Amino acid sequence: ETGVTQSPTHLIKTRGQQVTLRCSSQSGHNTVSWYQQALGQGPQFIFQYYREEENGRGNFPPRFSGLQFPNYSSELNVNALELDDSALYLCASSLKSGTSQNIQYFGAGTRLSVL
Amino acid sequence: KNQVEQSPQSLIILEGKNCTLQCNYTVSPFSNLRWYKQDTGRGPVSLTIMTFSENTKSNGRYTATLDADTKQSSLHITASQLSDSASYICVVSPARFNTDKLIFGTGTRLQVFP
């Protein structure tokens, strides 16, 4: 186990609704990254939070937003859900250090289905 | 165009056999290259991580190689086991200051049969 927990494990929403996904990072980690993984594809980087601020963003529209809390846990919010948002959403935590070799530890993901 | 391409897309081997998975990338400059293992319905787990100056890195029966000149990497699995059945994903970290953005390949789906 990686020590990274995500909730819920599965979620079903309808088009136009809003959803919040949650992630508890591994103890001692200060950085959380969110990824979207469509079926049969590799994960796509959504954004990263470091010390409660966004620290890099992928090619996702503004309706994808996030938060990181003082305890370094994080939320991913998606507004105005679209059918193509159906995917596995992965959260990864890491400890940002002076090097770039920060190993990211992934949670098991939240499977979101948009009907 | 995906910046990280993997081949083959899927692979079936018998237990005990060896196999090699390939990764070609165009990300440049890059900071490091990683191989992850992802079981069905689970998050990816890191196997190896190599900087651009490293040529090889081993983790038990897994050995990764890197040729930064040709922008190719491979993952060799020795004496495969049934538990090796999973997707293996090649991941490149661009050399950008202060961001750990990872670029994932689409993975190779490996199935090991008894």
Tab-separated table of C-alpha atoms in Angstrom:
chain	number	residue	atom	x	y	z
A	1	GLU	CA	0.000	0.000	0.000
A	2	THR	CA	1.182	3.501	-0.871
A	3	GLY	CA	-0.469	5.338	2.020
A	4	VAL	CA	-2.451	7.484	-0.426
A	5	THR	CA	-6.214	7.128	-0.096
A	6	GLN	CA	-8.887	8.398	-2.434
A	7	SER	CA	-12.630	8.682	-1.983
A	8	PRO	CA	-15.063	7.679	-3.188
A	9	THR	CA	-13.882	4.603	-5.108
A	10	HIS	CA	-16.726	4.796	-7.589
A	11	LEU	CA	-19.113	7.582	-8.541
A	12	ILE	CA	-21.944	7.983	-11.020
A	13	LYS	CA	-23.089	11.443	-12.091
A	14	THR	CA	-25.186	12.895	-14.871
A	15	ARG	CA	-24.115	15.419	-17.465
A	16	GLY	CA	-24.065	18.995	-16.141
A	17	GLN	CA	-23.600	18.021	-12.501
A	18	GLN	CA	-20.642	18.903	-10.311
A	19	VAL	CA	-18.363	16.442	-8.514
A	20	THR	CA	-15.749	16.605	-5.767
A	21	LEU	CA	-13.084	13.920	-5.400
A	22	ARG	CA	-10.861	13.647	-2.341
A	23	CYS	CA	-7.324	12.536	-1.689
A	24	SER	CA	-5.342	12.010	1.507
A	25	SER	CA	-1.629	12.127	0.845
A	26	GLN	CA	1.051	9.968	2.374
A	27	SER	CA	2.257	11.192	5.762
A	28	GLY	CA	5.087	13.723	5.384
A	29	HIS	CA	4.327	14.544	1.756
A	30	ASN	CA	3.683	18.168	0.746
A	31	THR	CA	2.745	17.809	-2.922
A	32	VAL	CA	-0.330	16.355	-4.586
A	33	SER	CA	-0.814	15.769	-8.309
A	34	TRP	CA	-4.052	14.828	-10.039
A	35	TYR	CA	-4.328	12.744	-13.215
A	36	GLN	CA	-7.175	11.664	-15.489
A	37	GLN	CA	-6.903	8.185	-17.009
A	38	ALA	CA	-9.353	7.287	-19.758
A	39	LEU	CA	-9.932	3.621	-20.489
A	40	GLY	CA	-6.958	2.078	-22.274
A	41	GLN	CA	-4.900	5.263	-22.016
A	42	GLY	CA	-2.079	6.489	-19.840
A	43	PRO	CA	-2.810	9.055	-17.133
A	44	GLN	CA	-2.967	12.695	-18.232
A	45	PHE	CA	-1.658	15.394	-15.875
A	46	ILE	CA	-4.412	17.736	-14.643
A	47	PHE	CA	-2.562	19.879	-12.077
A	48	GLN	CA	-0.290	19.787	-9.080
A	49	TYR	CA	-0.573	21.475	-5.692
A	50	TYR	CA	2.416	22.305	-3.524
A	51	ARG	CA	1.951	23.904	-0.112
A	52	GLU	CA	-1.659	24.798	-0.876
A	53	GLU	CA	-0.953	26.538	-4.202
A	54	GLU	CA	-1.316	25.348	-7.766
A	55	ASN	CA	2.122	24.469	-9.092
A	56	GLY	CA	1.665	23.491	-12.710
A	57	ARG	CA	-1.368	22.656	-14.829
A	58	GLY	CA	-1.988	20.401	-17.801
A	59	ASN	CA	-4.282	20.970	-20.768
A	60	PHE	CA	-7.588	20.915	-18.890
A	61	PRO	CA	-10.336	23.587	-18.927
A	62	PRO	CA	-11.030	25.875	-15.944
A	63	ARG	CA	-14.028	23.764	-14.894
A	64	PHE	CA	-11.389	21.430	-13.432
A	65	SER	CA	-10.243	23.047	-10.205
A	66	GLY	CA	-8.558	21.941	-7.041
A	67	LEU	CA	-7.656	22.687	-3.467
A	68	GLN	CA	-4.943	21.623	-1.108
A	69	PHE	CA	-5.499	21.932	2.621
A	70	PRO	CA	-3.006	22.717	5.410
A	71	ASN	CA	-2.720	18.981	6.174
A	72	TYR	CA	-1.783	18.519	2.469
A	73	SER	CA	-4.898	16.556	1.619
A	74	SER	CA	-6.530	17.654	-1.613
A	75	GLU	CA	-9.756	17.918	-3.568
A	76	LEU	CA	-10.451	17.831	-7.277
A	77	ASN	CA	-13.623	19.609	-8.381
A	78	VAL	CA	-15.178	19.257	-11.801
A	79	ASN	CA	-18.096	21.496	-12.802
A	80	ALA	CA	-20.551	21.058	-15.649
A	81	LEU	CA	-19.680	17.407	-16.157
A	82	GLU	CA	-19.455	16.093	-19.703
A	83	LEU	CA	-19.669	12.526	-20.944
A	84	ASP	CA	-15.940	12.587	-21.819
A	85	ASP	CA	-15.107	13.249	-18.180
A	86	SER	CA	-15.807	9.582	-17.492
A	87	ALA	CA	-12.444	8.190	-16.405
A	88	LEU	CA	-10.297	6.974	-13.540
A	89	TYR	CA	-9.032	9.953	-11.554
A	90	LEU	CA	-5.716	9.338	-9.842
A	91	CYS	CA	-4.122	11.284	-7.056
A	92	ALA	CA	-0.383	11.060	-6.372
A	93	SER	CA	1.508	12.469	-3.428
A	94	SER	CA	5.193	13.239	-3.164
A	95	LEU	CA	7.697	15.132	-1.078
A	96	LYS	CA	9.104	17.989	-3.101
A	97	SER	CA	12.829	18.240	-2.449
A	98	GLY	CA	15.767	19.976	-4.116
A	99	THR	CA	16.036	17.280	-6.782
A	100	SER	CA	13.548	16.436	-9.499
A	101	GLN	CA	13.484	12.743	-8.653
A	102	ASN	CA	10.432	12.960	-6.481
A	103	ILE	CA	8.717	9.602	-6.544
A	104	GLN	CA	4.978	10.013	-6.776
A	105	TYR	CA	2.904	7.513	-4.849
A	106	PHE	CA	-0.492	6.883	-6.360
A	107	GLY	CA	-3.820	6.142	-4.773
A	108	ALA	CA	-6.138	3.484	-6.183
A	109	GLY	CA	-8.194	6.135	-7.949
A	110	THR	CA	-11.824	7.189	-8.212
A	111	ARG	CA	-13.788	5.723	-11.110
A	112	LEU	CA	-16.169	8.430	-12.359
A	113	SER	CA	-18.961	7.588	-14.768
A	114	VAL	CA	-20.936	10.421	-16.361
A	115	LEU	CA	-24.284	9.405	-17.846
B	1	LYS	CA	1.138	13.263	-31.021
B	2	ASN	CA	1.916	11.450	-27.811
B	3	GLN	CA	5.358	12.384	-26.578
B	4	VAL	CA	5.877	8.925	-25.075
B	5	GLU	CA	5.225	5.909	-27.297
B	6	GLN	CA	5.305	2.316	-26.080
B	7	SER	CA	5.431	-1.026	-27.834
B	8	PRO	CA	4.059	-3.550	-28.036
B	9	GLN	CA	0.570	-2.464	-27.054
B	10	SER	CA	-0.042	-5.892	-25.530
B	11	LEU	CA	2.013	-8.999	-24.904
B	12	ILE	CA	1.277	-12.570	-23.840
B	13	ILE	CA	4.037	-14.782	-22.456
B	14	LEU	CA	4.321	-18.021	-20.506
B	15	GLU	CA	5.334	-18.097	-16.885
B	16	GLY	CA	9.100	-18.273	-16.459
B	17	LYS	CA	9.898	-16.582	-19.758
B	18	ASN	CA	11.652	-13.243	-20.174
B	19	CYS	CA	10.281	-10.248	-22.042
B	20	THR	CA	11.310	-6.735	-23.053
B	21	LEU	CA	9.042	-3.722	-23.338
B	22	GLN	CA	10.018	-0.669	-25.396
B	23	CYS	CA	9.561	3.059	-24.908
B	24	ASN	CA	10.403	5.882	-27.324
B	25	TYR	CA	10.005	9.477	-26.239
B	26	THR	CA	10.331	12.926	-27.751
B	27	VAL	CA	10.209	14.924	-24.512
B	28	SER	CA	13.243	17.197	-24.432
B	29	PRO	CA	14.916	18.214	-22.316
B	30	PHE	CA	13.898	15.703	-19.731
B	31	SER	CA	14.810	15.254	-16.143
B	32	ASN	CA	14.179	11.584	-15.582
B	33	LEU	CA	12.433	8.536	-16.999
B	34	ARG	CA	10.362	6.165	-14.907
B	35	TRP	CA	8.677	2.833	-15.339
B	36	TYR	CA	5.455	2.156	-13.462
B	37	LYS	CA	3.424	-1.033	-13.019
B	38	GLN	CA	-0.351	-0.674	-12.903
B	39	ASP	CA	-2.573	-3.547	-11.875
B	40	THR	CA	-6.150	-3.479	-13.104
B	41	GLY	CA	-8.221	-1.091	-11.010
B	42	ARG	CA	-5.228	0.125	-9.014
B	43	GLY	CA	-2.974	3.153	-9.131
B	44	PRO	CA	0.481	2.933	-10.764
B	45	VAL	CA	3.419	1.779	-8.633
B	46	SER	CA	6.949	2.988	-9.335
B	47	LEU	CA	9.443	0.335	-10.496
B	48	THR	CA	12.499	2.335	-11.554
B	49	ILE	CA	13.573	5.925	-12.029
B	50	MET	CA	16.606	7.012	-14.072
B	51	THR	CA	18.131	10.396	-14.760
B	52	PHE	CA	19.364	11.233	-18.260
B	53	SER	CA	22.915	10.301	-17.212
B	54	GLU	CA	22.030	6.759	-16.129
B	55	ASN	CA	22.055	3.810	-18.514
B	56	THR	CA	20.489	1.076	-16.457
B	57	LYS	CA	18.607	0.536	-13.222
B	58	SER	CA	17.445	-2.723	-11.678
B	59	ASN	CA	14.699	-3.546	-9.206
B	60	GLY	CA	14.618	-7.283	-8.549
B	61	ARG	CA	13.571	-9.041	-11.745
B	62	TYR	CA	12.967	-5.715	-13.488
B	63	THR	CA	15.828	-4.013	-15.359
B	64	ALA	CA	15.353	-0.702	-17.150
B	65	THR	CA	17.771	0.714	-19.715
B	66	LEU	CA	18.003	4.206	-21.110
B	67	ASP	CA	19.688	5.586	-24.224
B	68	ALA	CA	19.329	9.351	-24.027
B	69	ASP	CA	20.926	9.814	-27.460
B	70	THR	CA	18.297	7.790	-29.293
B	71	LYS	CA	15.576	8.672	-26.757
B	72	GLN	CA	14.748	5.042	-26.109
B	73	SER	CA	14.186	3.028	-22.973
B	74	SER	CA	13.371	-0.589	-22.339
B	75	LEU	CA	12.084	-2.616	-19.416
B	76	HIS	CA	13.292	-6.210	-19.213
B	77	ILE	CA	11.416	-8.666	-17.022
B	78	THR	CA	13.269	-11.839	-16.101
B	79	ALA	CA	11.673	-15.164	-15.174
B	80	SER	CA	8.137	-13.831	-15.383
B	81	GLN	CA	5.546	-14.707	-12.757
B	82	LEU	CA	1.758	-14.724	-12.908
B	83	SER	CA	1.739	-11.635	-10.694
B	84	ASP	CA	3.603	-9.719	-13.399
B	85	SER	CA	0.345	-9.522	-15.360
B	86	ALA	CA	-0.356	-5.800	-15.458
B	87	SER	CA	0.115	-2.673	-17.554
B	88	TYR	CA	3.631	-1.260	-17.657
B	89	ILE	CA	3.813	2.452	-18.248
B	90	CYS	CA	6.812	4.489	-19.335
B	91	VAL	CA	6.803	7.973	-17.822
B	92	VAL	CA	8.996	10.960	-18.635
B	93	SER	CA	9.471	13.982	-16.402
B	94	PRO	CA	10.278	17.144	-18.392
B	95	ALA	CA	13.137	19.282	-17.129
B	96	ARG	CA	11.061	22.165	-15.843
B	97	PHE	CA	11.948	24.023	-12.755
B	98	ASN	CA	9.878	23.162	-9.733
B	99	THR	CA	7.197	21.093	-11.410
B	100	ASP	CA	6.869	17.335	-11.239
B	101	LYS	CA	4.588	17.095	-14.253
B	102	LEU	CA	4.803	13.545	-15.562
B	103	ILE	CA	4.076	12.551	-19.157
B	104	PHE	CA	2.755	9.003	-19.382
B	105	GLY	CA	2.832	6.570	-22.269
B	106	THR	CA	-0.257	4.512	-23.022
B	107	GLY	CA	1.337	1.417	-21.545
B	108	THR	CA	2.004	-2.174	-22.536
B	109	ARG	CA	-0.537	-4.679	-21.320
B	110	LEU	CA	1.356	-7.829	-20.223
B	111	GLN	CA	-0.400	-11.117	-19.573
B	112	VAL	CA	1.524	-14.041	-18.086
B	113	PHE	CA	-0.068	-17.469	-18.449
B	114	PRO	CA	0.871	-20.666	-16.575
